[in-house]
Short mmCIF file of C-alpha atoms and ligand atoms in Angstrom, two decimals:
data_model
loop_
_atom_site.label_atom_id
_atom_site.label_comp_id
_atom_site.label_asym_id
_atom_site.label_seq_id
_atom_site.Cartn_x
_atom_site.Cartn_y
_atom_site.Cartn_z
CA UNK A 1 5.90 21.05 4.83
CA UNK A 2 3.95 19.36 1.70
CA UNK A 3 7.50 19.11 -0.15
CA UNK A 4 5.72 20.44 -3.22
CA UNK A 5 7.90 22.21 -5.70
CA UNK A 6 6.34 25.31 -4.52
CA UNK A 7 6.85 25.58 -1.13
CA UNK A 8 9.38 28.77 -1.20
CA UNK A 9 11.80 27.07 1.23
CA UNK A 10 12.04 23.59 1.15
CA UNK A 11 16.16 23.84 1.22
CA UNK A 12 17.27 21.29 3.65
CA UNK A 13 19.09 22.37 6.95
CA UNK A 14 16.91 25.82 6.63
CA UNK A 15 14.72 25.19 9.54
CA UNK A 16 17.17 22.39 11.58
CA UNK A 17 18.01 23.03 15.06
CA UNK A 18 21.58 20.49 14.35
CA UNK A 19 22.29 23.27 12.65
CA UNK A 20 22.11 26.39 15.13
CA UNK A 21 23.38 29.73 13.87
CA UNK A 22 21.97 31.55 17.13
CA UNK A 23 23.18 31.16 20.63
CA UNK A 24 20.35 29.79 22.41
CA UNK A 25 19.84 27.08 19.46
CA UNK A 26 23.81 26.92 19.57
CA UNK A 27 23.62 25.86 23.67
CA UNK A 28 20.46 23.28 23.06
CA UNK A 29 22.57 21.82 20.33
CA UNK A 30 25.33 20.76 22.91
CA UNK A 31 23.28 19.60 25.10
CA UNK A 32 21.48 17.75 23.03
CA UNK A 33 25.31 16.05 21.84
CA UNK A 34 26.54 15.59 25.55
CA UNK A 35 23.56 14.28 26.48
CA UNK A 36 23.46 11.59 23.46
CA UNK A 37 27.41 10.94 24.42
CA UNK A 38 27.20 10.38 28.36
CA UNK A 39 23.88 8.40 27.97
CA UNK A 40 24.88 6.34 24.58
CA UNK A 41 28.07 5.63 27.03
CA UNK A 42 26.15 4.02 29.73
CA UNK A 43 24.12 2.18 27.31
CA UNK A 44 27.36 0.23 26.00
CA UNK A 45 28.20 -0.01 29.31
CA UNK A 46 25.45 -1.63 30.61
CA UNK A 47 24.91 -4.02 27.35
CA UNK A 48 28.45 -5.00 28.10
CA UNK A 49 27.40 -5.55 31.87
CA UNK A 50 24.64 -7.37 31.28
CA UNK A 51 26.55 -9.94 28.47
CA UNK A 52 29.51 -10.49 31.32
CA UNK A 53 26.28 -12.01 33.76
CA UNK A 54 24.37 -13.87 30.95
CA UNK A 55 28.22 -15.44 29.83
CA UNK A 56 28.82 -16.19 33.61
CA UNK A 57 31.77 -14.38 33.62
CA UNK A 58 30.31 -12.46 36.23
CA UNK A 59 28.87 -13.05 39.40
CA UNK A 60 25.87 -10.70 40.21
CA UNK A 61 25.99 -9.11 43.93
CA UNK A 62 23.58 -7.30 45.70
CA UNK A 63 25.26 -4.16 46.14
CA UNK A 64 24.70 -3.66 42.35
CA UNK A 65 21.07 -2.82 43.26
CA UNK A 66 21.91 0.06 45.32
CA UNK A 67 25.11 1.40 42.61
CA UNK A 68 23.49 0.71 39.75
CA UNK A 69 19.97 0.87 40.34
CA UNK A 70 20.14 4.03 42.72
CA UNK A 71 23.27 5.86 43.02
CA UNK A 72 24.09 5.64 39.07
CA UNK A 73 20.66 7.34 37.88
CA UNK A 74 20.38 9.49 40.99
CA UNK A 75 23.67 11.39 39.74
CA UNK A 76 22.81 11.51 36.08
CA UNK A 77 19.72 12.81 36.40
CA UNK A 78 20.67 15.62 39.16
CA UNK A 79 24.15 16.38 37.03
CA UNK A 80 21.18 16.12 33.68
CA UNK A 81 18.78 18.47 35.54
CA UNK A 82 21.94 21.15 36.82
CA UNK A 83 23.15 21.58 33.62
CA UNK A 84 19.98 21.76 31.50
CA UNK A 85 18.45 24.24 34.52
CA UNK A 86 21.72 26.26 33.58
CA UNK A 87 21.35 26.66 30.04
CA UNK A 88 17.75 27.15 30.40
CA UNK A 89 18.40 29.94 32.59
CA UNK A 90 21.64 30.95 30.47
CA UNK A 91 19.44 31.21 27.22
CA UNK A 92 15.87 32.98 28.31
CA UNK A 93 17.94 35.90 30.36
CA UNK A 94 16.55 38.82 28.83
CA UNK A 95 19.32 41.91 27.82
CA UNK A 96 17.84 45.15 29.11
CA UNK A 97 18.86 46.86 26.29
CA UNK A 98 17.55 44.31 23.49
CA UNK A 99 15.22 45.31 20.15
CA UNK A 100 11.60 44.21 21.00
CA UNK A 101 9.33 42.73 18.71
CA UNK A 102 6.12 41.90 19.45
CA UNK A 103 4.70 39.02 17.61
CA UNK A 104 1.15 37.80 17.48
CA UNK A 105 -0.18 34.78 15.75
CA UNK A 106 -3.20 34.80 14.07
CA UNK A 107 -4.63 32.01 11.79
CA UNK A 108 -2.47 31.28 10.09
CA UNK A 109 -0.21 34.04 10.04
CA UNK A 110 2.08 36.14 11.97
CA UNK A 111 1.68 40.17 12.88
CA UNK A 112 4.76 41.46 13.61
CA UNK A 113 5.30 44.92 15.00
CA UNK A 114 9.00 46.40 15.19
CA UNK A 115 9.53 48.11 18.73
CA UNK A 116 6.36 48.83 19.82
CA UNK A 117 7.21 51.67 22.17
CA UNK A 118 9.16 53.05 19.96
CA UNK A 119 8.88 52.73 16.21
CA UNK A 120 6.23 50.96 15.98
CA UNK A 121 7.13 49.53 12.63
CA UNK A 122 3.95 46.84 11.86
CA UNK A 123 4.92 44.20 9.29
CA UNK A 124 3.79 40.60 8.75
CA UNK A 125 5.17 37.11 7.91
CA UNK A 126 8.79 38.03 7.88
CA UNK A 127 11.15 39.38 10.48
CA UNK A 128 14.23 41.08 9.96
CA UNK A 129 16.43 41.47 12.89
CA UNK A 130 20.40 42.30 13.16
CA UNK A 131 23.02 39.78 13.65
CA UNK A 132 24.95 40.15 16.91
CA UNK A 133 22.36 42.75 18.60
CA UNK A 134 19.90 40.89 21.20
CA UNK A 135 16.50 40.86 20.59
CA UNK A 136 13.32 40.33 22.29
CA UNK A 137 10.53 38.43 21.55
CA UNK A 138 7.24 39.84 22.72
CA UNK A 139 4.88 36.58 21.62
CA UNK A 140 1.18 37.26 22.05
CA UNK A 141 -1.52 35.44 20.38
CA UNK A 142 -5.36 36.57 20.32
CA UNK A 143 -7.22 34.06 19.27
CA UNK A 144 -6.02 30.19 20.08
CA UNK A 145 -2.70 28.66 20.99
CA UNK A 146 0.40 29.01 18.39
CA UNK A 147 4.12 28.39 18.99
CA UNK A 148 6.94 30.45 17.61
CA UNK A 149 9.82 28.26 16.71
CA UNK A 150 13.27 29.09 14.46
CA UNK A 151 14.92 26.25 15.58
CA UNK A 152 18.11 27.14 13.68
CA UNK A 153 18.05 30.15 16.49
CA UNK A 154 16.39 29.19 19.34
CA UNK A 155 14.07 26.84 20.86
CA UNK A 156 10.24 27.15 20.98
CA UNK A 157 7.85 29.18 22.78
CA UNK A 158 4.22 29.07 23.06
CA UNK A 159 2.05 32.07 22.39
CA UNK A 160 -0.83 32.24 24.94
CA UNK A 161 -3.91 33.91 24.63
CA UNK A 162 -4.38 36.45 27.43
CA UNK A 163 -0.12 36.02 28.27
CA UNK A 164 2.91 37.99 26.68
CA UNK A 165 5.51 35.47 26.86
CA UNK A 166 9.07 36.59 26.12
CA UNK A 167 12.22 34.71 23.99
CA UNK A 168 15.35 36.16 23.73
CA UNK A 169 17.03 35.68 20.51
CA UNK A 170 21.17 36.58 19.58
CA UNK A 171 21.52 35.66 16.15
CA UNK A 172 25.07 34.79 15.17
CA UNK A 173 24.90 34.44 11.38
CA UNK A 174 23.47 36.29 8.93
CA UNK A 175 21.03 34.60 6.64
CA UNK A 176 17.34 33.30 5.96
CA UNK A 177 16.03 31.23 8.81
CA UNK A 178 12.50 29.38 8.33
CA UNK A 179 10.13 29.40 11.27
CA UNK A 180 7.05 27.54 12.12
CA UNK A 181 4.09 27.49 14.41
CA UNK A 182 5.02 24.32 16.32
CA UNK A 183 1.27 24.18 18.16
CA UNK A 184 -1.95 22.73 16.46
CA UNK A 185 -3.92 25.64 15.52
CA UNK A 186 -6.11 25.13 13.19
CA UNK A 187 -7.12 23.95 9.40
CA UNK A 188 -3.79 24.99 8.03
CA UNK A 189 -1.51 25.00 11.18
CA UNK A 190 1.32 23.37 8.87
CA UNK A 191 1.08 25.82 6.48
CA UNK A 192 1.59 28.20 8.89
CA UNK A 193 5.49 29.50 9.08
CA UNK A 194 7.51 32.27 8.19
CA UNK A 195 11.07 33.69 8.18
CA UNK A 196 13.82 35.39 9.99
CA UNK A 197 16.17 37.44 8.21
CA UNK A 198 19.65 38.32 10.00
CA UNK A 199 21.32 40.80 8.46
CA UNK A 200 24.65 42.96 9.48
CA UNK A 201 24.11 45.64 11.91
CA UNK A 202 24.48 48.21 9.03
CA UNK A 203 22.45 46.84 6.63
CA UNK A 204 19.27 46.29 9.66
CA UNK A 205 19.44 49.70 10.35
CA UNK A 206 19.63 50.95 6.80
CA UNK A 207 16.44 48.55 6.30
CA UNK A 208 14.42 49.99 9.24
CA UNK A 209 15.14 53.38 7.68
CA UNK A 210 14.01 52.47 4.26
CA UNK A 211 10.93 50.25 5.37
CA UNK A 212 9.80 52.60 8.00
CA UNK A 213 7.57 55.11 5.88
CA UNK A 214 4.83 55.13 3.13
CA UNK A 215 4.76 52.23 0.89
CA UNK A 216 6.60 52.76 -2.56
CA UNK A 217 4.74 55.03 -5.15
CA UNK A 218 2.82 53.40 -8.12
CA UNK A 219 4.96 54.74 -10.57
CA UNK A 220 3.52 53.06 -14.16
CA UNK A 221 0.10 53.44 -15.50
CA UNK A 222 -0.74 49.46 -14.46
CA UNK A 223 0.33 49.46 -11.08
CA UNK A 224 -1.84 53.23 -10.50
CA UNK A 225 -5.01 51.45 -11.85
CA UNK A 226 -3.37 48.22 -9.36
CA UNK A 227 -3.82 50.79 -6.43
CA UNK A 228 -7.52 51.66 -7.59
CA UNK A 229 -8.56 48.12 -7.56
CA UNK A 230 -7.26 47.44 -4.55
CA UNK A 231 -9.23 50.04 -3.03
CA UNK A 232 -12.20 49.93 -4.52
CA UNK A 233 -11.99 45.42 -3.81
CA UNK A 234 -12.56 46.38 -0.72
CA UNK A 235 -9.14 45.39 0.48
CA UNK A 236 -8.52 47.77 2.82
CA UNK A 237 -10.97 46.42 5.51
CA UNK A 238 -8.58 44.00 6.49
CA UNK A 239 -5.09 44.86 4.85
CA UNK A 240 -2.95 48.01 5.51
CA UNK A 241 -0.56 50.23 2.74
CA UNK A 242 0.75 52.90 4.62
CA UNK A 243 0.04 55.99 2.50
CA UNK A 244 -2.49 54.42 0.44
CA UNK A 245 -5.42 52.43 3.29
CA UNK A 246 -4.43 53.08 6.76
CA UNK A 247 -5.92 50.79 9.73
CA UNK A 248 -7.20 47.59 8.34
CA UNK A 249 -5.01 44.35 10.40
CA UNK A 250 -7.69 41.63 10.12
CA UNK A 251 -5.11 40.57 7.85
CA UNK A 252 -1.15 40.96 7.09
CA UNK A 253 0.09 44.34 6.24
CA UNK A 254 1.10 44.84 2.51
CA UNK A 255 2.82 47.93 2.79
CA UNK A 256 6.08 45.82 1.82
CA UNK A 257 4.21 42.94 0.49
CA UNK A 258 6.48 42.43 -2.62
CA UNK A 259 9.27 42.29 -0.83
CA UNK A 260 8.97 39.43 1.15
CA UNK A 261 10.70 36.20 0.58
CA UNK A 262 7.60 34.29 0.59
CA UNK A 263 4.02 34.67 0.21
CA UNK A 264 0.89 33.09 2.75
CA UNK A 265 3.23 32.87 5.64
CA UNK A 266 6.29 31.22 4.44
CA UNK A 267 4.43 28.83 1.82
CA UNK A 268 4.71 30.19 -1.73
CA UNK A 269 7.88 32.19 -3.72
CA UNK A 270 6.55 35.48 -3.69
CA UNK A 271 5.85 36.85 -7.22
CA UNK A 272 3.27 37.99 -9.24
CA UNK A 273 1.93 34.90 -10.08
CA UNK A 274 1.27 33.34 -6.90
CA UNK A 275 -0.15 37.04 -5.81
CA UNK A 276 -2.42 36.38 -8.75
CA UNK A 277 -3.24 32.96 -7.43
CA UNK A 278 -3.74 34.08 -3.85
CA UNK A 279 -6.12 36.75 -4.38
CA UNK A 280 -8.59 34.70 -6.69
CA UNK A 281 -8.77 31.91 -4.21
CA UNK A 282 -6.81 32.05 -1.04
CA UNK A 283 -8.69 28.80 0.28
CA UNK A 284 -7.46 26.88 -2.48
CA UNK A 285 -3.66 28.04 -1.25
CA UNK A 286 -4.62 27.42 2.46
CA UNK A 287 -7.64 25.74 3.22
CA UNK A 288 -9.29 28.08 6.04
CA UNK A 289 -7.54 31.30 5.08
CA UNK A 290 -9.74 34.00 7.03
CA UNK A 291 -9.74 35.73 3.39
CA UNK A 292 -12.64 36.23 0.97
CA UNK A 293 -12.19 34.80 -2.60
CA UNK A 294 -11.98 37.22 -5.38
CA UNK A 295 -12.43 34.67 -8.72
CA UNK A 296 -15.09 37.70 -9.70
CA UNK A 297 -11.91 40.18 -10.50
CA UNK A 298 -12.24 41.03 -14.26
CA UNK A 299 -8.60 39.37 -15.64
CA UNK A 300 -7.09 42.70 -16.29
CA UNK A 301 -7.76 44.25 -12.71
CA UNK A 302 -6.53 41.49 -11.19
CA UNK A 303 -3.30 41.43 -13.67
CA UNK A 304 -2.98 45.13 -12.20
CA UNK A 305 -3.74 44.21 -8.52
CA UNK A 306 -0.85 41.64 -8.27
CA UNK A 307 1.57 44.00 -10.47
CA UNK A 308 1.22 46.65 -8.06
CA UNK A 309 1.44 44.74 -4.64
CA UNK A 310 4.77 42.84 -6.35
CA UNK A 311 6.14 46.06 -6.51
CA UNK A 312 5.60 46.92 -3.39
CA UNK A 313 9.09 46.42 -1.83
C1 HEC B 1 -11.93 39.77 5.47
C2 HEC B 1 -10.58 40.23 5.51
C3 HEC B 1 -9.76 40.26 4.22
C4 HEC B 1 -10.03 40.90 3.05
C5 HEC B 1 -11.29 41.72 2.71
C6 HEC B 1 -8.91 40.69 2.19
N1 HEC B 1 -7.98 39.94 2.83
FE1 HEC B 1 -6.12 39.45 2.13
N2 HEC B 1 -5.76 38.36 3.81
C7 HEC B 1 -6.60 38.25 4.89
C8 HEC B 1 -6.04 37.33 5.85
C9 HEC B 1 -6.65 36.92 7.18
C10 HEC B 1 -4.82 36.88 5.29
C11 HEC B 1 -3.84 35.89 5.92
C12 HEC B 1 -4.28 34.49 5.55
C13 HEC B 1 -3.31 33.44 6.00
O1 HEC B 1 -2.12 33.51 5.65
O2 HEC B 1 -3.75 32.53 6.70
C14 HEC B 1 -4.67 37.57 4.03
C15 HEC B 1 -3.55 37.44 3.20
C16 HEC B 1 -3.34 38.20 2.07
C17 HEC B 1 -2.12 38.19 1.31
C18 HEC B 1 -0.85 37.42 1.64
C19 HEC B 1 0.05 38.27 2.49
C20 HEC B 1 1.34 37.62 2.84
O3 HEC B 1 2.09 38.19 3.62
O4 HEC B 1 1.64 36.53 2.36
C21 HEC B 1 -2.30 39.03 0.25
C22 HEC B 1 -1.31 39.38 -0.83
C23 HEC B 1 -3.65 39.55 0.36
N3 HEC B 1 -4.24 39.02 1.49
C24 HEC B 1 -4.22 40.43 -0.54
C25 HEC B 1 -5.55 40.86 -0.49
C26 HEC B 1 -6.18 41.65 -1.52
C27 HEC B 1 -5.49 42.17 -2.74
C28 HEC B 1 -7.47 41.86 -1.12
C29 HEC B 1 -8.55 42.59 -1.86
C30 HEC B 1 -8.81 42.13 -3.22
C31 HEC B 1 -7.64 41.20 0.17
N4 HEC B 1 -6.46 40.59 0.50
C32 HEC B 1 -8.80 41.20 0.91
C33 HEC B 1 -7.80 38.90 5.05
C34 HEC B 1 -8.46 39.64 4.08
CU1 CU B 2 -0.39 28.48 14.60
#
């Protein structure tokens, strides 16, 4: 991250996997502290080792080949390998009955569609999943190689062209969680992250209810003209409102644009300024944003074009 004072979520410990708040993150994290602990041990012990020899306090032997240089790393790594293998296993088991969500990574974005046999709830840049409930997933990619990554959850999986590879997630906190493609992608690869949102049980399923139908009506005289210029822009090739422009995902889907914590996948607060920003030059935000410029906007359409997608919520 550029550690501007506007990247939306620069908070330290946000995006830390020493500080897990999921249970797969939660077992790396103690493996990663036993494995510091037995192997910082046999570092001291073998400095102390080797200081006894160069003193001449003790005599070397030849069976300390076969102990030391054989047996000794044969059984660290094989006890190493057993008990990562375990957790490995322990923390990509799948729960049968788990919330899929399929995620595809674009450049330099994320398309994110709530249970897709089901639902079908298409979203972008955010995800908001329940704490406690296990989830699944579903990472896809269609154009080049990107890696999904919460660490404070999880750890990382790749998303393959041509492959639908799976992570299970159990979130064990509620809160804001930043993500971030961890694979080279492209121009603006590092400006390419987003967030997870655990809430309570409750609260997720009074969300999916709320953000599950048309977007929110343009209820002042600005925002209504808003809607018109977003229409007649030509937005609506690429970006979806659900009850306004149905069917454009060549770029994220607005419908609840407002309401995200951050805008351009995880990079900028999201408010009507930056919205302003954004839509008159989206390559100045992110170089190689797959996003015309719109600097031709007469000042008081765009005014009305960011209004109404702020509100959008
Ligand atoms: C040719 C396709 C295309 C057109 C036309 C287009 N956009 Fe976009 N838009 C994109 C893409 C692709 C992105 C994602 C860029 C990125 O983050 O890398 C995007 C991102 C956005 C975002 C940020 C969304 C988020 O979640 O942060 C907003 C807001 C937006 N566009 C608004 C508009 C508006 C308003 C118009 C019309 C004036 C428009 N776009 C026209 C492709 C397009
Ligand atoms: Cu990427």
């Amino acid at each position: 991250m550029s550690g501007t004072s506007q990247s939306a979520l620069g908070e330290f410990g946000v995006q830390s996997a020493l500080a897990p708040e999921g249970a797969g993150a939660t077992a790396i994290n103690g493996l990663t502290i036993g494995m510091t602990i037995a192997f910082g041990v046999i570092f001291v012990l073998l400095v102390l080792f080797a200081w006894a020899v160069l003193a001449g306090r003790l005599a070397p032997r030849r069976w300390w080949i076969w102990a030391g240089g054989i047996a000794l790393p044969l059984v660290s790594v094989l006890a190493l390998v057993v008990v990562s293998t375990g957790i490995l296993q322990k923390i990509t088991r799948e729960e049968p009955d788990a919330l899929v969500i399929e995620v595809t990574g674009k450049q330099f974005w994320w398309d994110v569609l709530y249970d897709p046999e089901g639902w079908a709830l298409r979203d972008a840049n955010e995800i908001v999943i329940p704490k406690g409930r296990p989830v699944t997933f579903r990472l896809k990619s269609d154009n080049v190689i990107h890696s999904f990554w919460v660490p404070k959850l999880t750890g990382k999986m790749d998303m393959i062209p041509g492959r639908v590879n799976t992570l299970p997630v159990l979130a064990t906190e509620t809160g804001r969680f930043r993500g971030q493609c961890a694979e080279f992608c492209g121009l603006s690869h590092p400006k390419m992250a987003f967030e997870v949102v655990v809430l309570e049980p409750a609260e997720f399923d009074a969300w999916m209810q709320r953000n599950s139908g048309e977007a929110r009506d343009a209820a002042r005289s600005e925002l209504l003209r808003g809607r018109d210029v977003f229409v007649e822009a030509g937005c609506p090739a690429c970006h979806t409102i659900r009850g306004v422009a149905d069917g454009g995902t060549l770029g994220p889907d607005l419908t609840r644009v407002g309401g995200r914590g951050s805008l351009g996948a995880g990079m900028w607060r999201m408010n009507q300024g930056t919205l302003a920003g954004w839509i008159a030059d989206p390559s100045a935000m992110k170089p190689g944003a797959e996003m015309p410029s719109y600097n031709h906007l007469p000042g008081p359409d765009l005014r009305a074009l960011s209004a109404y997608l702020a509100s959008l919520k």
